[in-house]
Coordinates of C-alpha atoms in Angstrom, one line a residue:
X1 CA 66.9 96.9 83.7
X2 CA 65.8 99.5 86.3
X3 CA 66.1 96.8 89.0
X4 CA 69.6 95.9 87.8
X5 CA 70.9 99.5 87.8
X6 CA 69.5 100.1 91.2
X7 CA 71.1 96.9 92.5
X8 CA 74.5 97.9 91.0
X9 CA 74.4 101.2 92.8
X10 CA 73.8 99.4 96.1
X11 CA 76.3 96.6 95.3
X12 CA 79.2 99.0 95.3
X13 CA 79.1 98.9 99.1
X14 CA 78.8 95.2 99.3
X15 CA 81.8 93.0 100.1
X16 CA 81.0 90.6 97.2
X17 CA 81.9 93.2 94.7
X18 CA 85.3 93.6 96.4
X19 CA 88.1 92.6 94.2
X20 CA 87.0 94.7 91.2
X21 CA 89.9 96.4 89.5
X22 CA 89.7 99.9 88.1
X23 CA 92.7 98.9 86.0
X24 CA 90.8 96.1 84.3
X25 CA 90.1 96.3 80.6
X26 CA 87.1 94.0 81.0
X27 CA 84.7 93.3 83.8
X28 CA 82.5 90.2 84.1
X29 CA 79.5 90.5 86.4
X30 CA 78.0 87.2 87.6
X31 CA 74.6 86.8 89.3
X32 CA 74.2 83.9 91.8
X33 CA 71.1 83.1 93.8
X34 CA 73.0 81.1 96.5
X35 CA 75.2 82.5 99.3
X36 CA 78.9 82.9 98.5
X37 CA 79.6 80.3 101.2
X38 CA 77.7 77.6 99.2
X39 CA 79.9 75.3 97.1
X40 CA 78.6 77.0 93.9
X41 CA 79.7 80.4 95.3
X42 CA 83.1 78.9 96.2
X43 CA 83.3 77.6 92.6
X44 CA 82.7 81.1 91.2
X45 CA 85.4 82.5 93.5
X46 CA 87.8 79.8 92.1
X47 CA 86.8 81.0 88.5
X48 CA 87.3 84.6 89.5
X49 CA 90.7 84.1 91.0
X50 CA 91.9 82.1 88.0
X51 CA 90.6 84.6 85.4
X52 CA 92.1 87.6 87.3
X53 CA 95.5 85.8 87.8
X54 CA 95.9 84.5 84.2
X55 CA 94.8 87.8 82.7
X56 CA 97.2 89.7 85.0
X57 CA 94.3 91.8 86.2
X58 CA 93.2 92.8 82.7
X59 CA 89.9 90.9 83.3
X60 CA 88.0 91.5 86.6
X61 CA 85.2 89.4 87.9
X62 CA 82.4 90.6 90.2
X63 CA 80.1 88.1 91.9
X64 CA 76.7 89.2 93.2
X65 CA 75.5 86.3 95.4
X66 CA 72.2 85.6 97.3
X67 CA 70.0 86.9 94.5
X68 CA 71.2 90.5 95.0
X69 CA 70.5 91.2 91.3
X70 CA 68.3 88.4 90.0
X71 CA 66.6 85.4 91.4
X72 CA 67.3 82.0 89.8
X73 CA 64.2 82.2 87.5
X74 CA 65.2 85.6 86.2
X75 CA 68.8 84.7 85.2
X76 CA 68.1 83.1 81.8
X77 CA 66.2 86.2 80.5
X78 CA 68.7 88.7 82.1
X79 CA 71.7 87.0 80.6
X80 CA 70.0 86.3 77.3
X81 CA 69.0 90.0 77.0
X82 CA 72.4 91.2 78.0
X83 CA 71.3 93.0 81.2
X84 CA 74.2 91.3 82.8
X85 CA 77.2 89.5 81.3
X86 CA 77.0 86.2 83.2
X87 CA 74.7 84.3 85.6
X88 CA 74.2 81.0 87.3
X89 CA 70.9 79.2 86.9
X90 CA 69.4 75.8 87.7
X91 CA 69.4 73.9 84.5
X92 CA 65.6 73.4 84.8
X93 CA 65.1 77.1 84.4
X94 CA 65.5 76.6 80.7
X95 CA 62.7 74.1 80.5
X96 CA 60.3 76.7 78.8
X97 CA 62.7 77.0 75.9
X98 CA 64.4 73.6 76.0
X99 CA 62.1 71.0 77.7
X100 CA 64.8 68.3 77.2
X101 CA 66.9 69.9 80.0
X102 CA 64.6 68.0 82.4
X103 CA 66.0 64.7 81.4
X104 CA 68.1 65.1 84.6
X105 CA 64.9 65.2 86.6
X106 CA 63.5 61.9 85.2
X107 CA 63.0 59.9 88.4
X108 CA 66.0 57.8 89.3
X109 CA 67.4 57.8 85.8
X110 CA 70.9 59.0 86.7
X111 CA 71.2 57.1 90.0
X112 CA 75.0 56.7 90.1
X113 CA 77.9 59.1 89.8
X114 CA 79.2 57.2 86.8
X115 CA 76.0 57.8 84.9
X116 CA 75.9 61.4 85.8
X117 CA 79.5 62.0 84.7
X118 CA 78.8 60.4 81.3
X119 CA 75.7 62.5 80.8
X120 CA 77.3 65.8 81.7
X121 CA 80.5 65.3 79.7
X122 CA 81.0 67.9 77.0
X123 CA 79.6 66.7 73.7
X124 CA 77.8 63.8 75.2
X125 CA 74.5 62.7 73.6
X126 CA 72.8 64.3 76.6
X127 CA 74.7 67.5 77.3
X128 CA 75.6 68.2 73.6
X129 CA 72.0 68.9 72.4
X130 CA 71.2 70.8 75.6
X131 CA 74.2 73.2 75.2
X132 CA 73.3 73.7 71.6
X133 CA 69.7 74.5 72.3
X134 CA 70.5 76.9 75.1
X135 CA 72.7 78.8 72.6
X136 CA 69.5 79.6 70.8
X137 CA 68.2 81.6 73.8
X138 CA 71.0 84.3 73.5
X139 CA 73.3 82.6 76.1
X140 CA 76.4 80.5 75.8
X141 CA 77.0 77.8 78.4
X142 CA 80.5 78.2 79.9
X143 CA 80.4 75.4 82.4
X144 CA 78.1 73.1 84.4
X145 CA 78.1 73.1 88.2
X146 CA 77.3 69.9 90.0
X147 CA 74.8 70.2 92.8
X148 CA 74.2 66.6 93.8
X149 CA 71.1 64.4 94.2
X150 CA 67.7 65.7 95.0
X151 CA 66.5 65.0 98.6
X152 CA 63.3 65.5 100.5
X153 CA 62.9 67.6 103.7
X154 CA 60.1 67.3 106.2
X155 CA 59.2 67.8 109.9
X156 CA 58.2 65.1 112.3
X157 CA 59.6 62.1 110.5
X158 CA 60.8 60.8 107.1
X159 CA 58.9 60.3 103.9
X160 CA 59.3 56.6 103.5
X161 CA 56.9 56.0 100.6
X162 CA 54.6 58.1 98.3
X163 CA 51.8 57.6 100.8
X164 CA 53.6 60.1 103.0
X165 CA 53.2 62.7 100.2
X166 CA 49.5 62.5 100.0
X167 CA 47.8 65.9 100.5
X168 CA 51.1 67.7 101.3
X169 CA 52.3 70.9 99.7
X170 CA 55.8 70.3 98.3
X171 CA 58.4 72.9 97.3
X172 CA 59.6 72.2 93.8
X173 CA 61.9 74.2 91.5
X174 CA 61.0 72.8 88.1
X175 CA 58.1 71.5 85.9
X176 CA 59.2 67.9 86.0
X177 CA 59.8 67.9 89.7
X178 CA 56.2 69.1 89.9
X179 CA 55.1 66.2 87.8
X180 CA 57.0 63.9 90.1
X181 CA 55.3 65.4 93.1
X182 CA 51.8 65.0 91.6
X183 CA 52.6 61.4 90.5
X184 CA 53.5 60.6 94.1
X185 CA 50.5 62.2 95.7
X186 CA 51.7 65.7 96.6
X187 CA 50.8 69.2 95.6
X188 CA 53.7 71.1 93.9
X189 CA 54.5 74.7 94.8
X190 CA 57.2 76.6 92.9
X191 CA 59.6 78.3 95.3
X192 CA 62.9 79.8 94.4
X193 CA 66.0 78.6 96.2
X194 CA 66.5 81.9 97.9
X195 CA 62.9 81.9 99.2
X196 CA 62.7 78.3 100.5
X197 CA 63.8 79.0 104.1
X198 CA 60.9 81.4 104.6
X199 CA 58.5 79.0 102.8
X200 CA 59.4 76.3 105.3
X201 CA 59.4 78.6 108.3
X202 CA 56.0 80.0 107.4
X203 CA 54.5 76.7 106.5
X204 CA 53.8 77.8 102.9
X205 CA 54.9 74.2 102.0
X206 CA 55.0 71.1 104.1
X207 CA 57.8 69.3 102.3
X208 CA 61.0 70.5 100.8
X209 CA 63.0 69.4 97.8
X210 CA 66.6 70.5 97.3
X211 CA 70.2 69.2 97.3
X212 CA 71.8 68.4 100.6
X213 CA 74.5 71.1 100.1
X214 CA 71.7 73.6 100.2
X215 CA 70.6 72.4 103.6
X216 CA 74.1 73.3 104.9
X217 CA 74.6 76.7 103.1
X218 CA 71.1 77.9 104.0
X219 CA 70.9 76.3 107.5
X220 CA 67.6 74.6 106.7
X221 CA 67.9 72.6 109.8
X222 CA 66.5 75.6 111.6
X223 CA 63.2 75.1 109.9
X224 CA 63.1 71.4 108.9
X225 CA 64.1 68.4 111.0
X226 CA 64.3 65.4 108.7
X227 CA 66.1 64.5 105.4
X228 CA 64.9 61.6 103.3
X229 CA 67.7 60.5 101.0
X230 CA 65.7 59.7 97.8
X231 CA 68.3 61.0 95.3
X232 CA 65.4 60.9 92.8
X233 CA 67.0 63.4 90.4
X234 CA 70.4 64.9 89.6
X235 CA 70.5 68.7 90.1
X236 CA 72.7 70.6 87.8
X237 CA 73.4 74.4 87.6
X238 CA 74.9 76.1 84.6
X239 CA 77.0 79.2 84.2
X240 CA 76.0 81.1 81.1
X241 CA 77.4 84.2 79.4
X242 CA 75.5 86.6 77.0
X243 CA 76.3 85.3 73.5
X244 CA 76.7 88.8 71.9
X245 CA 79.0 89.8 74.7
X246 CA 81.0 86.6 74.4
X247 CA 81.4 86.9 70.6
X248 CA 82.7 90.5 71.1
X249 CA 85.6 89.4 73.2
X250 CA 89.1 88.8 71.7
X251 CA 90.3 85.2 71.1
X252 CA 92.8 85.6 73.9
X253 CA 90.1 86.8 76.4
X254 CA 87.8 83.9 75.4
X255 CA 90.7 81.4 75.8
X256 CA 91.5 82.6 79.3
X257 CA 87.9 82.5 80.4
X258 CA 87.3 79.1 78.9
X259 CA 90.4 77.6 80.6
X260 CA 89.2 79.0 84.0
X261 CA 85.7 77.6 83.3
X262 CA 87.1 74.2 82.6
X263 CA 89.1 74.3 85.8
X264 CA 86.1 75.3 87.8
X265 CA 83.8 72.6 86.3
X266 CA 86.3 69.8 87.0
X267 CA 86.9 71.0 90.5
X268 CA 83.3 71.1 91.6
X269 CA 82.5 67.8 89.9
X270 CA 85.4 66.0 91.5
X271 CA 84.5 67.4 95.0
X272 CA 80.8 66.7 94.8
X273 CA 80.8 63.5 96.9
X274 CA 82.8 65.1 99.7
X275 CA 80.7 68.2 99.6
X276 CA 77.6 66.1 100.1
X277 CA 79.2 64.0 102.8
X278 CA 80.2 67.2 104.7
X279 CA 76.6 68.6 104.3
X280 CA 75.1 65.4 105.7
X281 CA 77.5 65.6 108.6
X282 CA 76.6 69.2 109.3
X283 CA 72.8 68.4 109.1
X284 CA 73.2 65.5 111.6
X285 CA 75.3 67.6 113.9
X286 CA 72.5 70.2 113.9
X287 CA 69.9 67.7 115.0
X288 CA 68.4 66.5 111.7
X289 CA 67.3 62.9 111.2
X290 CA 68.7 61.4 108.0
X291 CA 66.6 58.6 106.6
X292 CA 67.6 56.3 103.6
X293 CA 64.6 54.4 102.2
X294 CA 64.8 50.7 101.9
X295 CA 65.0 48.9 98.6
X296 CA 61.3 48.0 98.9
X297 CA 60.4 51.6 99.7
X298 CA 62.5 53.0 96.7
X299 CA 60.6 50.5 94.5
X300 CA 57.4 52.1 95.5
X301 CA 58.7 55.6 94.6
X302 CA 59.9 54.3 91.2
X303 CA 56.6 52.7 90.4
X304 CA 54.6 55.7 91.4
X305 CA 56.8 58.1 89.3
X306 CA 56.6 56.3 86.0
X307 CA 54.0 58.8 84.5
X308 CA 56.7 61.4 84.7
X309 CA 58.5 59.6 81.8
X310 CA 55.4 59.6 79.7
X311 CA 55.0 63.4 80.2
X312 CA 58.6 64.0 79.3
X313 CA 58.4 62.0 76.1
X314 CA 55.2 63.8 75.0
X315 CA 56.8 67.2 75.6
X316 CA 60.2 66.5 74.0
X317 CA 59.4 64.2 71.1
X318 CA 62.1 62.6 69.1
X319 CA 64.9 64.5 71.0
X320 CA 63.7 63.2 74.3
X321 CA 63.4 59.7 73.0
X322 CA 67.0 59.8 71.7
X323 CA 68.3 61.2 75.0
X324 CA 66.5 58.6 77.1
X325 CA 67.9 55.8 74.9
X326 CA 71.4 57.2 75.3
X327 CA 70.9 57.4 79.0
X328 CA 70.0 53.7 79.1
X329 CA 73.4 52.8 77.7
X330 CA 75.3 54.6 80.5

C-alpha cells in the first residue's frame, strides 16, 4: 500500500494519468506492466475512451503503464486486496491459485487461431472454469487480451531443436513454461516482462521467451538478434477488477463498463494476426533473423515437451483432464 500511495503521488505528473476528470463520479485506475504503445496499452486506451464517452464523463479511467505501480506478478494480489481497482496480468500469474490457467501453455496444444478462439470464448469449457476460479481470488475477470504465440529469442543463430537449449538459461514467465524449458534441456529463470530487456542486455539469461509484439514494443532487437517462431504456447493476458469494488457499482455503471470491455476484447482478438505481422516486419527491419522450424524440427520439440502434460495433469487433477479433453475437440 505504501508503494502504491507513493506511486500515485508521482503519477500525477505523468502523462499517462492525463485525461482524468475532476467532474467524474467514479475513477477506475488500471495497472499495466507494458508500455502504453504496446497493443495491450492501446487496447486499454480504447476501453478508457469508450467508458468515458458512454458515461458522458461520469466515469474516468486512469492507466498507469510500464509497471509504474505494480509489476505483472504483483497485480493479482493488488487487485484482489483492493489496493487498486483494476489491473492487467498475464494469465499464468494466477497459476498459484488456479493451476488450470496454464492449459494455454501446454506445448503446441492451441496451435491454430481457430482453436485459440474456441478456448477463449466466454463460457467455453476452457475459459468458463478459469474465470470462475479467478473469481475466488477476490477479482472479477472483465476481459481477456490476446497476446499471440510464444516465440524464442537468441543471439548468434536460431534455436532449431531442443539440442540448442542444452545448458542455456532461459527467460520464462510462468511455471509451465519453466517445465517446458527443463523438458527441452534449458534452465528456466523467472523474469518479469518489464525486466527482460535488462536481463538480455546483461546476460542474466541466454534465451528469451515472449510474444513477438513484445519484441516490437520493448525494442528487444537492441539486445537479441534472432527470433525462432516456435509458437509453442498461446499467451493470454486478462483485465481484472476488484470484486468488492465491482459489486459496489450501480447496475448502469457495470453495464457501461462491461460493454466497453466486450468491445476492447473483440478488437484486440480480431487484430492479433495483423499485430503479429507488423511486429515481425519491424523486427526484420531492425536486423533480426526470423527462423521458422521445419516440420521435422517441430516434431523434436513436441516429443521432448511431452512430460509437461504429465506435470499439468498431476497438478490440476480432474479439472485439468476435462479441459484437455475439451481442447482435443477444438
